[in-house]
Short mmCIF file of C-alpha atoms (C1' of nucleotides) in Angstrom, two decimals:
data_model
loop_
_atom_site.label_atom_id
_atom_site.label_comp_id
_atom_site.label_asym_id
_atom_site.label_seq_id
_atom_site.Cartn_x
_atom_site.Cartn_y
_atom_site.Cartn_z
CA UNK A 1 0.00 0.00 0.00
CA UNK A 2 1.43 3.27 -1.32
CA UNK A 3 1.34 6.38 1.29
CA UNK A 4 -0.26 9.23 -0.23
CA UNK A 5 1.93 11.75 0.98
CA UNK A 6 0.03 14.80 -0.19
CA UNK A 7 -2.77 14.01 -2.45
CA UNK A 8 -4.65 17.74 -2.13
CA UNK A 9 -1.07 19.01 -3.00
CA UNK A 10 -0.75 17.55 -6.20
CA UNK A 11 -4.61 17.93 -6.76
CA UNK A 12 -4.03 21.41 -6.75
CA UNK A 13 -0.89 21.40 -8.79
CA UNK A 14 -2.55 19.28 -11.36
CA UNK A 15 -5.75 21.93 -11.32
CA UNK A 16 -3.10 25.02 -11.71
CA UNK A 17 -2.18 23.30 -14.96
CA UNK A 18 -5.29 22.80 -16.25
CA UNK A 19 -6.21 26.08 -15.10
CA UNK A 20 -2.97 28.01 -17.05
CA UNK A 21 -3.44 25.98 -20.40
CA UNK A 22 -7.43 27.15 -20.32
CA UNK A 23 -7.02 30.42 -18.75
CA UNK A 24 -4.23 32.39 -18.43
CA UNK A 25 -1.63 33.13 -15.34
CA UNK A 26 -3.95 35.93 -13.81
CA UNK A 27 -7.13 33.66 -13.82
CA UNK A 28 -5.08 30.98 -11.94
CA UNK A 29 -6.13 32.35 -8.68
CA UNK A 30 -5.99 29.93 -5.71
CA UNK A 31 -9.89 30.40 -5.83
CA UNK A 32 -9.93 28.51 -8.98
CA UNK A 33 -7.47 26.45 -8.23
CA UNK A 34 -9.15 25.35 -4.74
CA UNK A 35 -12.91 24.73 -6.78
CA UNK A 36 -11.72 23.19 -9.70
CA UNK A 37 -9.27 20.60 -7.17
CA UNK A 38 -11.45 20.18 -4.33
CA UNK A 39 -8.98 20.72 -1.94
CA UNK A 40 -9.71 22.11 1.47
CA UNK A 41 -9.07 26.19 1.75
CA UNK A 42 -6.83 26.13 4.98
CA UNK A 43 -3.96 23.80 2.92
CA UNK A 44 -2.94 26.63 0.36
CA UNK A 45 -0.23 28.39 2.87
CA UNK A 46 0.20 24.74 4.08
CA UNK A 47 1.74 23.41 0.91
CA UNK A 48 3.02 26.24 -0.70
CA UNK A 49 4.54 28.84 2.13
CA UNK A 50 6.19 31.28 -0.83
CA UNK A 51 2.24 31.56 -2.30
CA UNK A 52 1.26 31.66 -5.98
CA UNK A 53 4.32 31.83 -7.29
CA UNK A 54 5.68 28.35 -5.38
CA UNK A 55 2.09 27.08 -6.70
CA UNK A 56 2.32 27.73 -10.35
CA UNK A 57 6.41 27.17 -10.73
CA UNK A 58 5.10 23.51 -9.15
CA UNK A 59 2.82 23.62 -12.05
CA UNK A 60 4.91 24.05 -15.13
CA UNK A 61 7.59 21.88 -13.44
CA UNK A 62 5.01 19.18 -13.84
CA UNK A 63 3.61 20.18 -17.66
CA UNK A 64 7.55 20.52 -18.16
CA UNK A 65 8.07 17.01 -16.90
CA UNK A 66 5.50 15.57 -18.28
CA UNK A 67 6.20 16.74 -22.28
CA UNK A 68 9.69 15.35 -21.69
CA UNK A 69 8.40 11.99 -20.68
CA UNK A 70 5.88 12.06 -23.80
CA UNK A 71 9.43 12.46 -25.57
CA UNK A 72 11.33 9.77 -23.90
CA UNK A 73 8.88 7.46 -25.51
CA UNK A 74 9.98 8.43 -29.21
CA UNK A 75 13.41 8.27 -28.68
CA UNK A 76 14.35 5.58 -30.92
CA UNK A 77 11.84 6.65 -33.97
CA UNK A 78 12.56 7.96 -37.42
CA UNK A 79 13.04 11.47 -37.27
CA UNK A 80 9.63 12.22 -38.97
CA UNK A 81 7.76 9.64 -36.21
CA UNK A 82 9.22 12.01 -33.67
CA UNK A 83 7.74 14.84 -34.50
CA UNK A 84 4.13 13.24 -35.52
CA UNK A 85 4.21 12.15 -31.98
CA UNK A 86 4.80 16.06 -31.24
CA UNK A 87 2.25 16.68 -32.93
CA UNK A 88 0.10 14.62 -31.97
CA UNK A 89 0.32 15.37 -28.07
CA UNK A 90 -1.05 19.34 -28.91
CA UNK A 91 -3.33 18.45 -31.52
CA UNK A 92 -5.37 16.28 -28.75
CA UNK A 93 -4.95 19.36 -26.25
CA UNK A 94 -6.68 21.26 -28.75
CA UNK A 95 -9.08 18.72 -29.67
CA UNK A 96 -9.88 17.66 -25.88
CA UNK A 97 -10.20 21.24 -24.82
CA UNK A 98 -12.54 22.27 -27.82
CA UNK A 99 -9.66 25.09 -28.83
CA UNK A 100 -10.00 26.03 -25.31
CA UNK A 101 -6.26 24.97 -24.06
CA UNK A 102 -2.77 25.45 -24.74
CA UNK A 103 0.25 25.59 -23.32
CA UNK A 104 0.83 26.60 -19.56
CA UNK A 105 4.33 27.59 -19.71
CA UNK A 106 3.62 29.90 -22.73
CA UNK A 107 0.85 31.25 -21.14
CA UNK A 108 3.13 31.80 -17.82
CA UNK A 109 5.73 33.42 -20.09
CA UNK A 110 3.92 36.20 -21.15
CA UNK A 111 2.14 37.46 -18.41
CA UNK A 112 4.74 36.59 -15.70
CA UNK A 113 5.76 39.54 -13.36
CA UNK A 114 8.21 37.80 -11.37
CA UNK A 115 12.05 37.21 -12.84
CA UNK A 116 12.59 33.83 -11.09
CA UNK A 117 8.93 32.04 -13.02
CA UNK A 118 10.33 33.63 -16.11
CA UNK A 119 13.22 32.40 -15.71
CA UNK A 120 12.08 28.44 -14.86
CA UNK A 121 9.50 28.92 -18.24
CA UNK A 122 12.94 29.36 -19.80
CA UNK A 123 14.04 26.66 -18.11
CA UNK A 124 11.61 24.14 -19.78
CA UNK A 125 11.90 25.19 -22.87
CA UNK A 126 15.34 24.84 -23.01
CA UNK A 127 15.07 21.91 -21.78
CA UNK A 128 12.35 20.72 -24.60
CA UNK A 129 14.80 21.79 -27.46
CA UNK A 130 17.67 19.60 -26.09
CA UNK A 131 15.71 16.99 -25.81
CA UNK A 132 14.02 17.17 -29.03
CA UNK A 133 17.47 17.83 -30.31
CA UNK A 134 18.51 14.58 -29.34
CA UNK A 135 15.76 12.47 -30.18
CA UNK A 136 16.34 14.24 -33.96
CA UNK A 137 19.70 13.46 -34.25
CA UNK A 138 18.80 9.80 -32.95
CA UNK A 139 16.22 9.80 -35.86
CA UNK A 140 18.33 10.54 -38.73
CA UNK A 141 18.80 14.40 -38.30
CA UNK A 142 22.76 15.79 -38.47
CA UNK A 143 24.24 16.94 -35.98
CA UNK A 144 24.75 20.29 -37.25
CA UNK A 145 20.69 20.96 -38.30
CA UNK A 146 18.96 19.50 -34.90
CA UNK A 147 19.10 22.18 -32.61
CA UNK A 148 18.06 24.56 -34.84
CA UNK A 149 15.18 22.14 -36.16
CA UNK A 150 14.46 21.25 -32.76
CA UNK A 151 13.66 25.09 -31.55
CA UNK A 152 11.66 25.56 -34.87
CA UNK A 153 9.45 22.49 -34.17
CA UNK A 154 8.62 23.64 -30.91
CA UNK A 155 8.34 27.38 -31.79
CA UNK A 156 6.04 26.77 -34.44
CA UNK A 157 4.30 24.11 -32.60
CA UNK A 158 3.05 26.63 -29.47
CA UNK A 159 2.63 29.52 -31.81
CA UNK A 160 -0.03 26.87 -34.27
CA UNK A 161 -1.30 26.27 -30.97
CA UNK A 162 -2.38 30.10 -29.94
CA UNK A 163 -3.38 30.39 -33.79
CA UNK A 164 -5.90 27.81 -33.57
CA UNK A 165 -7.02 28.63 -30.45
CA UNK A 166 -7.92 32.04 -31.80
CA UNK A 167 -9.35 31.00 -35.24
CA UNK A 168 -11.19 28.14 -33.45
CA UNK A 169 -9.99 25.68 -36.26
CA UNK A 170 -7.44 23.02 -37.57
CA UNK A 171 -6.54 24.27 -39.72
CA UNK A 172 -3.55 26.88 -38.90
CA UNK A 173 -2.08 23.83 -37.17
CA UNK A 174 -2.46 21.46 -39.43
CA UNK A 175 -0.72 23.53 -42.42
CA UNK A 176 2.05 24.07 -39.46
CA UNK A 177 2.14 19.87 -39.18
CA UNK A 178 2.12 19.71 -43.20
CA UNK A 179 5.28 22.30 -43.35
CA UNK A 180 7.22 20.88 -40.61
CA UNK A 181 6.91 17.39 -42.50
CA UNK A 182 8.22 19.05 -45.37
CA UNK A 183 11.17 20.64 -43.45
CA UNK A 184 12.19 17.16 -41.43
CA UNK A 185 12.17 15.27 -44.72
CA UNK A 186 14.29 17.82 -46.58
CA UNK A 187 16.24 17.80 -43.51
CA UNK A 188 16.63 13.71 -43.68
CA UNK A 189 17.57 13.58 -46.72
CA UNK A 190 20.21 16.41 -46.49
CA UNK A 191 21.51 14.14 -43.11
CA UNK B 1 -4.99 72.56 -38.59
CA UNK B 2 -5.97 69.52 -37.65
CA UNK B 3 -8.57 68.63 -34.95
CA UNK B 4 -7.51 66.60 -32.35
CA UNK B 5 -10.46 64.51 -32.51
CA UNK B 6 -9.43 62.82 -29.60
CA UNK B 7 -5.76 62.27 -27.90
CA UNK B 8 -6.51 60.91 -24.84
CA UNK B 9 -8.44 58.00 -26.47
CA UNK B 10 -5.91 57.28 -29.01
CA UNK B 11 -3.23 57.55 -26.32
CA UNK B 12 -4.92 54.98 -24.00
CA UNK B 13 -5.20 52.52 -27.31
CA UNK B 14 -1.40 53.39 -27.93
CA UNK B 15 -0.61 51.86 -24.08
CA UNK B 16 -2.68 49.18 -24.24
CA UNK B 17 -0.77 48.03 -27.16
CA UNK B 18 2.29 48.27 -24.85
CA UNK B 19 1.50 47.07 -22.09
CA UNK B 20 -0.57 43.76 -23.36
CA UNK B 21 2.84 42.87 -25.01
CA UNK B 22 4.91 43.47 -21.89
CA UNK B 23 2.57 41.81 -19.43
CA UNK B 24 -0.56 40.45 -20.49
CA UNK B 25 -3.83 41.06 -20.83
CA UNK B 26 -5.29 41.20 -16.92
CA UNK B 27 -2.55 43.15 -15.82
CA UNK B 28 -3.18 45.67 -18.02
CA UNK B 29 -5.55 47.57 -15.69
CA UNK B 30 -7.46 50.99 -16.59
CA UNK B 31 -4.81 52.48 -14.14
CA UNK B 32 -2.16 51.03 -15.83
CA UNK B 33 -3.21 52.13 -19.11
CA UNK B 34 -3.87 55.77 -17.77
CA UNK B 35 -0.51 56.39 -15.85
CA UNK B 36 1.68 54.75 -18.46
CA UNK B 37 -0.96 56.90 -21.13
CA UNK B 38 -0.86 60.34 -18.61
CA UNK B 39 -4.86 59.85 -19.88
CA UNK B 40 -7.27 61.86 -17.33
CA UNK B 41 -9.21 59.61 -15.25
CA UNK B 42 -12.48 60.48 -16.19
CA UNK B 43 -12.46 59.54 -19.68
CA UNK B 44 -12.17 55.87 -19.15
CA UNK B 45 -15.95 55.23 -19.94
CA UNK B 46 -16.40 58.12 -21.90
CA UNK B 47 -14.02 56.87 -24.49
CA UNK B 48 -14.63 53.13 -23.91
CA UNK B 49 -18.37 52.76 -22.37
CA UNK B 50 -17.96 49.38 -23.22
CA UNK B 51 -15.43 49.03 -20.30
CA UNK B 52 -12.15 47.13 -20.84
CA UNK B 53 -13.15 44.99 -23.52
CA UNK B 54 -13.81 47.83 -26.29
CA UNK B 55 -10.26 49.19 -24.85
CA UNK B 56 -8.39 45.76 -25.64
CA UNK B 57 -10.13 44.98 -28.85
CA UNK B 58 -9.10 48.88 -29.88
CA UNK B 59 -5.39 47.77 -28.90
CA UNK B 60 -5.46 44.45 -30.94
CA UNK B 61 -6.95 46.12 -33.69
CA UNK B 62 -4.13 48.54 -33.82
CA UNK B 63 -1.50 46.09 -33.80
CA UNK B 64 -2.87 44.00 -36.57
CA UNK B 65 -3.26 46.96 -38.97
CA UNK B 66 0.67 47.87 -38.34
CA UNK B 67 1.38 44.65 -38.83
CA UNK B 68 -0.86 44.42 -41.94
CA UNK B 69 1.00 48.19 -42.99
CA UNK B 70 4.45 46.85 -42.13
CA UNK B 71 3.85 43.53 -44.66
CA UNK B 72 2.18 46.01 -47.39
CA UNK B 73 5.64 47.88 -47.31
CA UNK B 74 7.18 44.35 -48.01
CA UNK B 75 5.24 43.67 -51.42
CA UNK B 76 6.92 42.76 -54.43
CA UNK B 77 9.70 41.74 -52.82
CA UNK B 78 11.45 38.20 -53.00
CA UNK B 79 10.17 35.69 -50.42
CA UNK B 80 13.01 35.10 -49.16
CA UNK B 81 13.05 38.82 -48.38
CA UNK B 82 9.74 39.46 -47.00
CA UNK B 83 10.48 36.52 -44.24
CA UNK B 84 13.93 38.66 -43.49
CA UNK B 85 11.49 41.79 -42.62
CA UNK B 86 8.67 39.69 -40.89
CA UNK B 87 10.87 38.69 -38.71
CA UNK B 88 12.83 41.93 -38.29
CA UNK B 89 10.04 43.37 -36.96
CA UNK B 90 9.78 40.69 -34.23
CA UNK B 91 13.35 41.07 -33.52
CA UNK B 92 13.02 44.35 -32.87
CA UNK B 93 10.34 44.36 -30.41
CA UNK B 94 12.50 41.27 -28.02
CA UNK B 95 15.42 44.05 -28.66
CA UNK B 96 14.04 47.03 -27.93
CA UNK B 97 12.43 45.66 -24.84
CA UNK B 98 15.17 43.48 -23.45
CA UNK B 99 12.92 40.39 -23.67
CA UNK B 100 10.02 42.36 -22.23
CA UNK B 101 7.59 42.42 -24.34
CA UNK B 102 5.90 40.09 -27.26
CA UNK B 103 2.93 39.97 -29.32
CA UNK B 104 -0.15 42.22 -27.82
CA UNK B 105 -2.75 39.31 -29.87
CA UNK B 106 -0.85 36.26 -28.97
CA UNK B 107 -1.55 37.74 -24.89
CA UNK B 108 -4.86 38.56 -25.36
CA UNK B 109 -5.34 35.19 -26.81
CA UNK B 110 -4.06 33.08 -23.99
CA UNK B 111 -5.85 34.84 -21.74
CA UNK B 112 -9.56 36.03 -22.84
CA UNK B 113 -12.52 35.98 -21.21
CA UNK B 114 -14.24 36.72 -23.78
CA UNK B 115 -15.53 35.09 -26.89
CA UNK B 116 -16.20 38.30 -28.98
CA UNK B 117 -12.29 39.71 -27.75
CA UNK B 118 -11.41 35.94 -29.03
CA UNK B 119 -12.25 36.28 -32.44
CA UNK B 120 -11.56 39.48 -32.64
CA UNK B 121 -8.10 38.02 -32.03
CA UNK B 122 -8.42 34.84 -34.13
CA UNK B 123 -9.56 37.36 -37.60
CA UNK B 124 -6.03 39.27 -36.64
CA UNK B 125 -3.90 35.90 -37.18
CA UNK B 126 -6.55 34.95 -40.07
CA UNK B 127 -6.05 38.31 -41.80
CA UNK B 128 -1.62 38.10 -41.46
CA UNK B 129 -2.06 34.90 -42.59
CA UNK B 130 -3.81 36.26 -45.68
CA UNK B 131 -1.51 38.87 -46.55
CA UNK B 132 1.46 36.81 -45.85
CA UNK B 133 0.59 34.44 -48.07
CA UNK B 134 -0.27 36.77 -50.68
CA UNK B 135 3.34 38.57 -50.41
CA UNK B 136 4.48 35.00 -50.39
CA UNK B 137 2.89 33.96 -53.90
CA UNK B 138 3.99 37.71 -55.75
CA UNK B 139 7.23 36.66 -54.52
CA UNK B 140 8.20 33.68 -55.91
CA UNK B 141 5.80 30.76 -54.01
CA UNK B 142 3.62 28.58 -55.19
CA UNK B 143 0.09 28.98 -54.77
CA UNK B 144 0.09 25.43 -53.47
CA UNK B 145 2.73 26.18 -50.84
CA UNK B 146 2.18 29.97 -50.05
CA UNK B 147 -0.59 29.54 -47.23
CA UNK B 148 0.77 27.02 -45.36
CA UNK B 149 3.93 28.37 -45.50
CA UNK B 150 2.75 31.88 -44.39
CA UNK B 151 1.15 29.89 -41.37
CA UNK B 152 4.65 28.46 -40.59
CA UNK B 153 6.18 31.53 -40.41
CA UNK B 154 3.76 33.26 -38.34
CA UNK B 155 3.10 30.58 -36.18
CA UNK B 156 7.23 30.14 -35.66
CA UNK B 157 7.75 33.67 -35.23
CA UNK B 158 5.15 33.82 -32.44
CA UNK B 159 6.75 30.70 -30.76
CA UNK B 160 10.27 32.47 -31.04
CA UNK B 161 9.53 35.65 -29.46
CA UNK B 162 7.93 33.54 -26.54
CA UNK B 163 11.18 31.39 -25.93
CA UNK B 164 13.10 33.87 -26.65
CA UNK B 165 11.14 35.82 -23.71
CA UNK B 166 11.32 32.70 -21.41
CA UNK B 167 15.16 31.94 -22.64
CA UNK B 168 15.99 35.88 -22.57
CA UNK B 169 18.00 35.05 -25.58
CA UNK B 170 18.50 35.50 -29.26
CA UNK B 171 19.25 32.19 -29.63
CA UNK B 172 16.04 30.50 -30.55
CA UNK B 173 14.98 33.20 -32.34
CA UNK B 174 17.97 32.94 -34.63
CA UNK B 175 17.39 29.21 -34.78
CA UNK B 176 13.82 29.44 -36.22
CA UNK B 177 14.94 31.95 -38.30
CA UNK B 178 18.00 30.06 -39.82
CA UNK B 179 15.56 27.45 -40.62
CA UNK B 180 12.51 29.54 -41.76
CA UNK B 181 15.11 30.88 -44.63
CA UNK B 182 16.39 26.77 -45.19
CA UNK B 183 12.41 26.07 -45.50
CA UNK B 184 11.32 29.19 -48.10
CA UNK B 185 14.33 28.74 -50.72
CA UNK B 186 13.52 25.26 -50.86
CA UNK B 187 10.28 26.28 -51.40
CA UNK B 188 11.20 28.95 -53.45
CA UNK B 189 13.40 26.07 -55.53
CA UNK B 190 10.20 23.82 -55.89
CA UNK B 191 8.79 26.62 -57.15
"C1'" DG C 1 -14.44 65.69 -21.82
"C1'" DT C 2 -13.05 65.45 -17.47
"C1'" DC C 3 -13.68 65.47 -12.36
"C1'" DT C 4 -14.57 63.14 -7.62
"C1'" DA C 5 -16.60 59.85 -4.96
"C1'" DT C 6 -17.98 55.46 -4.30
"C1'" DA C 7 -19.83 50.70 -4.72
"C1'" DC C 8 -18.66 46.04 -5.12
"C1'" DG C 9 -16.14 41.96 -5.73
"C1'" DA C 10 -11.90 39.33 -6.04
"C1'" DA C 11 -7.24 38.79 -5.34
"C1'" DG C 12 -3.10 37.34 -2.35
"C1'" DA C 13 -1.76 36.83 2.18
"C1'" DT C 14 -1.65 36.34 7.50
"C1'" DA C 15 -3.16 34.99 12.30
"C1'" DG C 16 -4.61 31.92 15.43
"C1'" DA C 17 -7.81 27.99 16.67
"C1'" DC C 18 -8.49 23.06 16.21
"C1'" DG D 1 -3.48 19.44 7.77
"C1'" DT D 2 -7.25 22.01 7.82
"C1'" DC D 3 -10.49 25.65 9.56
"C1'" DT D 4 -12.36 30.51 9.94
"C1'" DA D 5 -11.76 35.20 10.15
"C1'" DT D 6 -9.68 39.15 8.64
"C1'" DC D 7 -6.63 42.57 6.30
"C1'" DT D 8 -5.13 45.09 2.35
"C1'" DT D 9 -4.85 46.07 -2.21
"C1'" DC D 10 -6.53 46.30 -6.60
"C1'" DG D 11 -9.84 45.51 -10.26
"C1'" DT D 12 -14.07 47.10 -12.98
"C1'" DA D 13 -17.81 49.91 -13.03
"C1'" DT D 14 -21.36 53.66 -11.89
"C1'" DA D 15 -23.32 58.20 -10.37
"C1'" DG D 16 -23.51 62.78 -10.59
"C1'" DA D 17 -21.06 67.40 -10.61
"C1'" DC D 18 -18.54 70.64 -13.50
#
DNA sequence: GTCTATACGAAGATAGAC
DNA sequence: GTCTATCTTCGTATAGAC
């Protein structure tokens, strides 16, 4: 039998992300987060002492964890499987969420007012394009193009998502998908 | 001599342009907007008596029609070309704000409460998309390639100015534009 | 067009009891 | 770990004078 060490902590974690991709930073309030978990008021200042901020950097730690796992399971694949499985993780956010989600740390990024979130946004990110960089070059991609094709993949991935979250459609981020298909193959074959 | 139809109003526009790319959409308050604007107080609902919502969609509007004016100045040029001033412009903005600010549309986008400030957003995107692709096509793209492609590059750009927000660093942005320029002269080639 | 005053709610945060 | 009560600040919005 597993002890559940804090399960209204990582209720509430797991609402903040929710909350982020759907809503924003501001909207994110513990409020919110406290309804939409079902957690018990008095355990905010409990679990997170530092407040919000402790809270939501909790939260995109976990999104940021969670995206990296998503790519440990394609290391291995072709190149162009790799990034279908991309993809394929924020086409279903879209799809699941009715064009009503994205991205938490994005949304974190640009309306954070404190230098140390910003800077563990940044963190993730960075840590996505290494990654990703990796799994390319594992998939067929040279050395010297990865990186770069990495950040682009990613780039253009969160900005197809905001696009299509605005236009309520598939279709900005499925003529991204087409594109970047385009790009990785020329890419391969160049390797 | 021309009447001042109104200042204050178009000043209070002008700032909410600012400020939406520097910090979001909730945190830019009516006082925000009025001490960054040095707007009087009382002509918050005179100008807007729509409230908050009439002064974002004002802001967003602006932004897309510079953005629309800024491609315009771009036509007739080689693709290759109008990509290099697309994303000079974006460049600009991360350097002239130190990594401070980003796109005022891609905030208000993550972050409406709205549906009508939502689609106000989503016919922005729709409408660069548009012209982009247009610009695309007189300069040397396929008509088969040009939309998608002027998805890619919007979509890319908007994800670059974000990491390169979180990151505080030119170095994704380079990235996706290294490979933006490897992308449109092989399109350019098909062509 | 601009002013002051004010209503009202929501936000983050703290104190002290249980 | 959780509760209630409370404080302070800030947000949008309205009313009515000038």
């Amino acid at each position: 039998m597993i002890v559940m060490v804090s399960d209204s902590r990582s209720r509430m974690v797991e609402s903040a992300v929710i909350l982020l991709a759907k809503h924003g930073l501001q909207a994110t309030s513990f409020a919110e987060v406290l309804e939409h978990s079902g957690a018990p008021r008095g355990s905010i200042y409990h679990h997170f002492p530092e407040g919000k901020d402790q809270l939501i950097a909790a939260a995109i730690s976990l999104a940021g964890e969670r995206a990296i796992a998503l790519l440990d399971g394609l290391d291995g694949s072709d190149a162009q499987d790799v990034v279908d499985g991309f993809l394929g993780m924020w086409r279903a956010v879209l799809r699941a969420s009715d064009f009503g989600a994205g991205c938490s740390v994005l949304a974190v990024t640009v309306a954070a007012d404190s230098p140390p979130l910003l800077a563990a946004a940044g963190e993730i990110f960075r840590g996505w394009r290494e990654r990703l960089a990796e799994l390319l070059e594992n998939g067929g991609i040279t050395r010297a193009t990865a990186p770069a094709l990495a950040t682009l993949i990613i780039a253009s991935s969160e900005g197809a998502v905001v696009l299509s979250r605005a236009e309520r459609s598939f279709a900005p981020f499925d003529q991204v998908g087409e594109q970047l298909r385009v790009a990785v193959d020329a890419a391969s074959r160049r390797g």
